[in-house]
Amino acid sequence: MKIVVLDGYTLNPGDLSWDALREIGECRIYERTAPADVIERADDAEIILTNKVKITRELIDKLPNLRYIGVLATGYNVIDLEAARQRGVIVTNIPAYSTDSVVQMVFAHILAHTNRVEHYTSANRAGAWASAADFSYFDTPLLELAGKTMGIVGLGHIGMAVARVALAFGMKVIALTSKSAHELPDGIRPIDKESLFRESDVLTLHCPLTTETAHLVNAQTLALMKPSAILINTGRGPLVDERALADALRAGRLAGAGVDVLSDEPPRADNPLLTAPRCTLTPHIAWATLEARQRLMRIAVANIQGFLSGEIINQV
């Protein structure tokens, strides 16, 4: 069995082992692969593993031995699924491996805005506390989450887990979801889109990227939000109109934003959120804790073993 990993670096920059994959078959692992190199590298492959390298119809048609594509992520929009089906190529993904890690990042961004730990650490290293007149000082607003309203777009695995943590903080939880009220746990109230934007003190995005949700956050919906509100996006970059968000932050129409994903990754140097005030930015790492990557690796191997045994799991 010939296996090719096209872009393995983000999953395993050196702190994990590929041994379980190598036990399955002959394995070639590339840290990164340019589109022009895919055919040469995967020419004889029966199994391809990819994270962000696109597998198009043209590539599928030119890889005669290909039987299986494993996406090393939850999203599988990099694969031409119709072309794969027509060729009888099985495609799997890795669902729900990073839920706890993403939830942790959501609240890391929230707490960065409410408690300003980085600000005070920098100021104190520069002598602000040592020169203070009192035992304590604060020069930014400090906010308590208890009693505030958490708005959540999408109540899948991650959205529901965010809701549970928000409730533990003593927050009220409202959600834009296809689930009805009787399907939801106590403490979560379904709500319409306009009311969600109007009522949320913190709004966090956990919905799929579709034609309906692209630029869900835009100039019009941002105008509905409280000037004291915080927006968090650890979902998909294009859920947000980045120019509109940057404009709202610069104009003081929004208190802050926490962003782990952008519309282009890596971002263009002129992406407006890179220089927007009160915007915390992490480089698409909510999924990337050691524990989540270990889990991803185990599921990726299990997916292949299931394919080879005829008991396919996580097929898309």
XYZ file of C-alpha atoms in Angstrom:
316
model
C 0.000 0.000 0.000
C 1.597 3.267 -1.146
C 0.746 6.302 0.980
C 1.687 9.919 0.281
C 1.297 12.739 2.800
C 1.309 15.965 0.808
C 1.526 18.578 3.583
C 2.301 17.000 6.916
C 4.167 19.822 8.626
C 1.301 21.574 10.398
C 0.058 18.298 11.855
C 3.526 17.103 12.766
C 6.315 19.698 12.868
C 8.481 17.126 14.607
C 6.840 16.429 17.944
C 4.675 13.492 16.792
C 5.483 10.160 15.153
C 4.450 8.880 11.729
C 5.283 5.299 12.742
C 1.661 4.127 12.955
C 1.135 5.304 9.388
C 4.345 3.663 8.194
C 3.150 0.361 9.651
C 0.270 0.383 7.178
C 2.375 0.648 4.043
C 5.118 2.341 2.083
C 4.910 5.970 3.131
C 6.324 9.170 1.632
C 5.859 12.276 3.753
C 6.281 15.811 2.458
C 6.161 18.847 4.719
C 4.583 20.942 1.975
C 3.631 20.391 -1.664
C 3.079 23.030 -4.314
C 0.137 22.419 -6.679
C 2.507 21.833 -9.585
C 4.247 19.009 -7.706
C 1.212 16.953 -6.669
C 1.101 14.634 -9.683
C 4.819 13.870 -9.568
C 4.772 13.163 -5.834
C 1.525 11.180 -5.792
C 1.761 9.499 -9.213
C 1.742 5.928 -7.864
C -0.115 6.603 -4.619
C -3.127 4.535 -3.605
C -3.699 6.689 -0.526
C -3.239 10.456 -0.313
C -3.371 12.458 2.900
C -3.824 16.210 2.592
C -4.634 19.121 4.828
C -4.762 22.183 2.587
C -3.382 20.912 -0.744
C -6.324 20.888 -3.170
C -7.210 17.643 -4.899
C -9.046 18.716 -8.043
C -10.834 16.741 -10.726
C -7.813 17.171 -12.970
C -5.522 15.643 -10.352
C -7.911 12.780 -9.593
C -8.123 11.952 -13.301
C -4.321 11.867 -13.561
C -3.709 9.606 -10.542
C -4.644 6.133 -11.844
C -3.870 4.195 -8.648
C -5.708 6.520 -6.285
C -8.267 4.744 -4.077
C -8.498 6.897 -0.961
C -8.092 10.538 0.083
C -7.793 11.335 3.768
C -8.274 14.958 4.767
C -6.172 15.798 7.825
C -8.792 18.264 9.054
C -12.516 18.587 9.575
C -13.233 20.783 6.545
C -13.015 18.987 3.203
C -13.665 21.770 0.704
C -10.186 21.186 -0.751
C -11.432 17.966 -2.370
C -13.554 17.715 -5.527
C -15.985 15.253 -3.974
C -18.012 14.702 -7.124
C -14.908 13.782 -9.104
C -13.829 11.430 -6.314
C -17.242 9.724 -6.247
C -17.250 9.270 -9.995
C -13.864 7.562 -9.762
C -14.903 5.469 -6.749
C -12.318 7.175 -4.539
C -13.204 7.176 -0.845
C -12.795 10.504 0.989
C -12.674 10.804 4.790
C -12.131 13.654 7.221
C -11.318 14.068 10.921
C -14.388 15.336 12.787
C -14.518 16.745 16.317
C -10.856 16.135 17.166
C -10.141 19.698 18.317
C -13.333 20.707 20.121
C -11.796 21.253 23.562
C -8.789 23.060 22.115
C -10.917 25.450 20.054
C -13.151 26.217 23.033
C -10.032 27.001 25.046
C -8.887 29.447 22.355
C -12.305 31.110 22.241
C -12.028 31.949 25.913
C -8.351 32.852 25.623
C -9.382 35.613 23.208
C -12.334 36.654 25.357
C -10.213 36.878 28.506
C -7.494 38.760 26.621
C -10.054 41.535 26.138
C -11.784 41.403 29.514
C -8.696 41.031 31.726
C -5.913 42.519 29.578
C -3.190 40.292 31.014
C -0.784 40.984 28.133
C -1.248 44.759 28.475
C -0.502 44.780 32.187
C 2.420 42.402 31.860
C 4.040 44.691 29.260
C 3.313 47.822 31.296
C 4.701 46.328 34.487
C 7.882 45.174 32.802
C 8.298 48.810 31.768
C 7.955 49.904 35.415
C 4.285 50.928 35.657
C 3.532 48.948 38.830
C 6.851 49.750 40.484
C 6.148 53.464 40.080
C 2.443 53.307 41.027
C 1.197 55.379 43.961
C -1.025 52.555 45.242
C -0.795 48.798 45.747
C -2.958 48.345 42.640
C -3.652 50.330 39.508
C -5.708 49.874 36.354
C -5.794 52.015 33.249
C -8.185 49.914 31.137
C -11.745 48.714 31.703
C -11.839 45.315 33.425
C -14.967 43.289 32.777
C -16.652 40.392 34.561
C -18.240 37.727 32.345
C -20.873 36.670 34.889
C -24.236 38.109 33.872
C -23.079 39.034 30.361
C -24.754 37.534 27.286
C -22.854 35.069 25.106
C -24.202 34.839 21.566
C -23.251 31.738 19.584
C -23.738 31.192 15.864
C -24.036 27.429 15.373
C -24.485 24.763 18.033
C -22.498 21.845 16.714
C -19.817 20.132 18.816
C -17.792 23.304 19.333
C -20.678 25.736 19.720
C -22.335 23.546 22.329
C -19.066 23.150 24.233
C -18.581 26.936 24.197
C -22.100 27.289 25.597
C -21.308 24.950 28.495
C -18.213 26.945 29.450
C -20.099 30.237 29.112
C -22.777 28.919 31.464
C -20.052 27.889 33.918
C -18.834 31.499 33.871
C -22.338 32.584 34.816
C -23.161 34.012 31.383
C -26.538 34.025 29.690
C -26.415 32.079 26.413
C -28.357 32.826 23.240
C -27.817 31.069 19.929
C -28.592 31.255 16.240
C -29.251 27.583 15.543
C -31.469 25.233 13.588
C -32.259 23.430 16.853
C -35.585 24.235 18.496
C -35.912 25.301 22.116
C -37.035 21.861 23.315
C -33.894 20.294 21.765
C -31.552 22.556 23.728
C -30.208 22.152 27.271
C -31.443 24.465 29.992
C -29.804 27.865 29.844
C -29.522 28.141 26.048
C -32.124 30.278 24.296
C -32.543 30.128 20.491
C -32.942 33.539 18.902
C -33.207 35.206 15.488
C -30.189 36.731 13.761
C -30.983 40.396 14.359
C -31.691 39.858 18.036
C -28.493 37.813 18.386
C -26.371 40.662 17.085
C -28.243 43.232 19.173
C -28.178 41.360 22.489
C -24.748 39.713 22.560
C -22.004 41.066 24.791
C -19.732 38.427 23.284
C -20.539 36.940 19.870
C -18.673 33.842 18.718
C -18.924 32.093 15.336
C -19.123 28.291 15.020
C -21.146 27.700 11.863
C -20.068 26.144 8.553
C -18.995 28.410 5.716
C -21.755 28.373 3.095
C -23.156 30.826 0.580
C -25.632 31.855 3.289
C -23.032 32.403 6.033
C -20.282 34.066 3.973
C -19.827 37.603 5.381
C -22.446 36.898 8.019
C -20.612 39.571 9.962
C -20.721 42.656 7.772
C -21.281 46.405 8.033
C -25.016 45.938 8.522
C -24.833 43.272 11.218
C -21.941 45.009 12.987
C -24.096 48.147 13.174
C -26.582 46.149 15.258
C -24.007 45.246 17.899
C -23.366 47.032 21.169
C -20.279 49.305 21.118
C -19.186 47.374 24.232
C -19.423 43.968 22.508
C -16.615 41.590 21.559
C -16.606 39.443 18.402
C -14.738 36.114 18.286
C -14.041 34.126 15.118
C -12.328 30.750 15.404
C -14.533 29.258 12.674
C -13.822 30.285 9.086
C -12.268 33.546 7.938
C -14.832 34.398 5.241
C -17.637 34.415 7.815
C -16.454 37.975 8.477
C -16.143 40.978 6.186
C -12.699 41.906 7.450
C -12.753 45.481 6.111
C -16.097 46.145 7.806
C -14.828 44.705 11.094
C -11.630 46.774 10.965
C -13.665 49.910 10.235
C -15.962 49.197 13.202
C -12.981 48.730 15.525
C -11.275 51.898 14.322
C -14.468 53.906 14.714
C -15.057 52.588 18.250
C -18.309 50.920 17.237
C -17.065 47.617 18.699
C -15.023 47.073 21.855
C -12.851 44.294 20.497
C -12.392 41.277 18.284
C -10.528 37.996 18.687
C -9.594 36.270 15.442
C -7.886 32.928 14.793
C -8.846 32.628 11.104
C -8.668 34.991 8.137
C -10.078 34.924 4.622
C -6.623 34.321 3.113
C -4.059 32.266 5.010
C -1.324 33.231 5.354
C -2.818 36.724 5.162
C -1.859 39.421 2.721
C 0.306 42.090 4.315
C -2.479 44.643 3.762
C -5.198 42.645 5.549
C -6.990 45.371 7.556
C -7.268 43.275 10.726
C -3.470 43.082 11.062
C -3.427 46.754 12.045
C -6.908 47.177 13.523
C -7.032 48.399 17.137
C -8.303 46.100 19.909
C -8.033 43.038 17.686
C -6.234 40.003 19.074
C -4.876 37.739 16.347
C -3.652 34.148 16.466
C -2.413 32.333 13.318
C -5.076 29.592 12.901
C -3.786 27.646 15.891
C -6.952 26.954 17.878
C -6.834 23.366 16.581
C -3.103 22.888 17.097
C -2.567 21.844 20.711
C -0.379 18.782 21.135
C -3.330 16.779 22.425
C -5.571 17.701 19.489
C -2.866 16.853 16.959
C -2.213 13.518 18.652
C -5.938 12.819 18.417
C -5.976 13.858 14.760
C -3.096 11.497 13.966
C -4.819 8.578 15.693
C -8.081 9.188 13.839
C -6.294 9.578 10.493
C -4.649 6.176 10.971
C -7.928 4.614 12.138
C -9.686 6.011 9.069
C -7.189 4.286 6.778
C -7.407 1.040 8.725
C -11.186 1.174 8.422
C -10.924 1.729 4.677
C -8.568 -1.217 4.262
C -10.764 -3.515 6.352
C -13.932 -2.551 4.504
C -15.428 -0.810 7.546
C -15.192 2.787 6.412
C -15.520 5.503 9.055
C -15.765 9.290 8.764
C -16.553 9.175 5.054
C -17.696 12.440 3.493
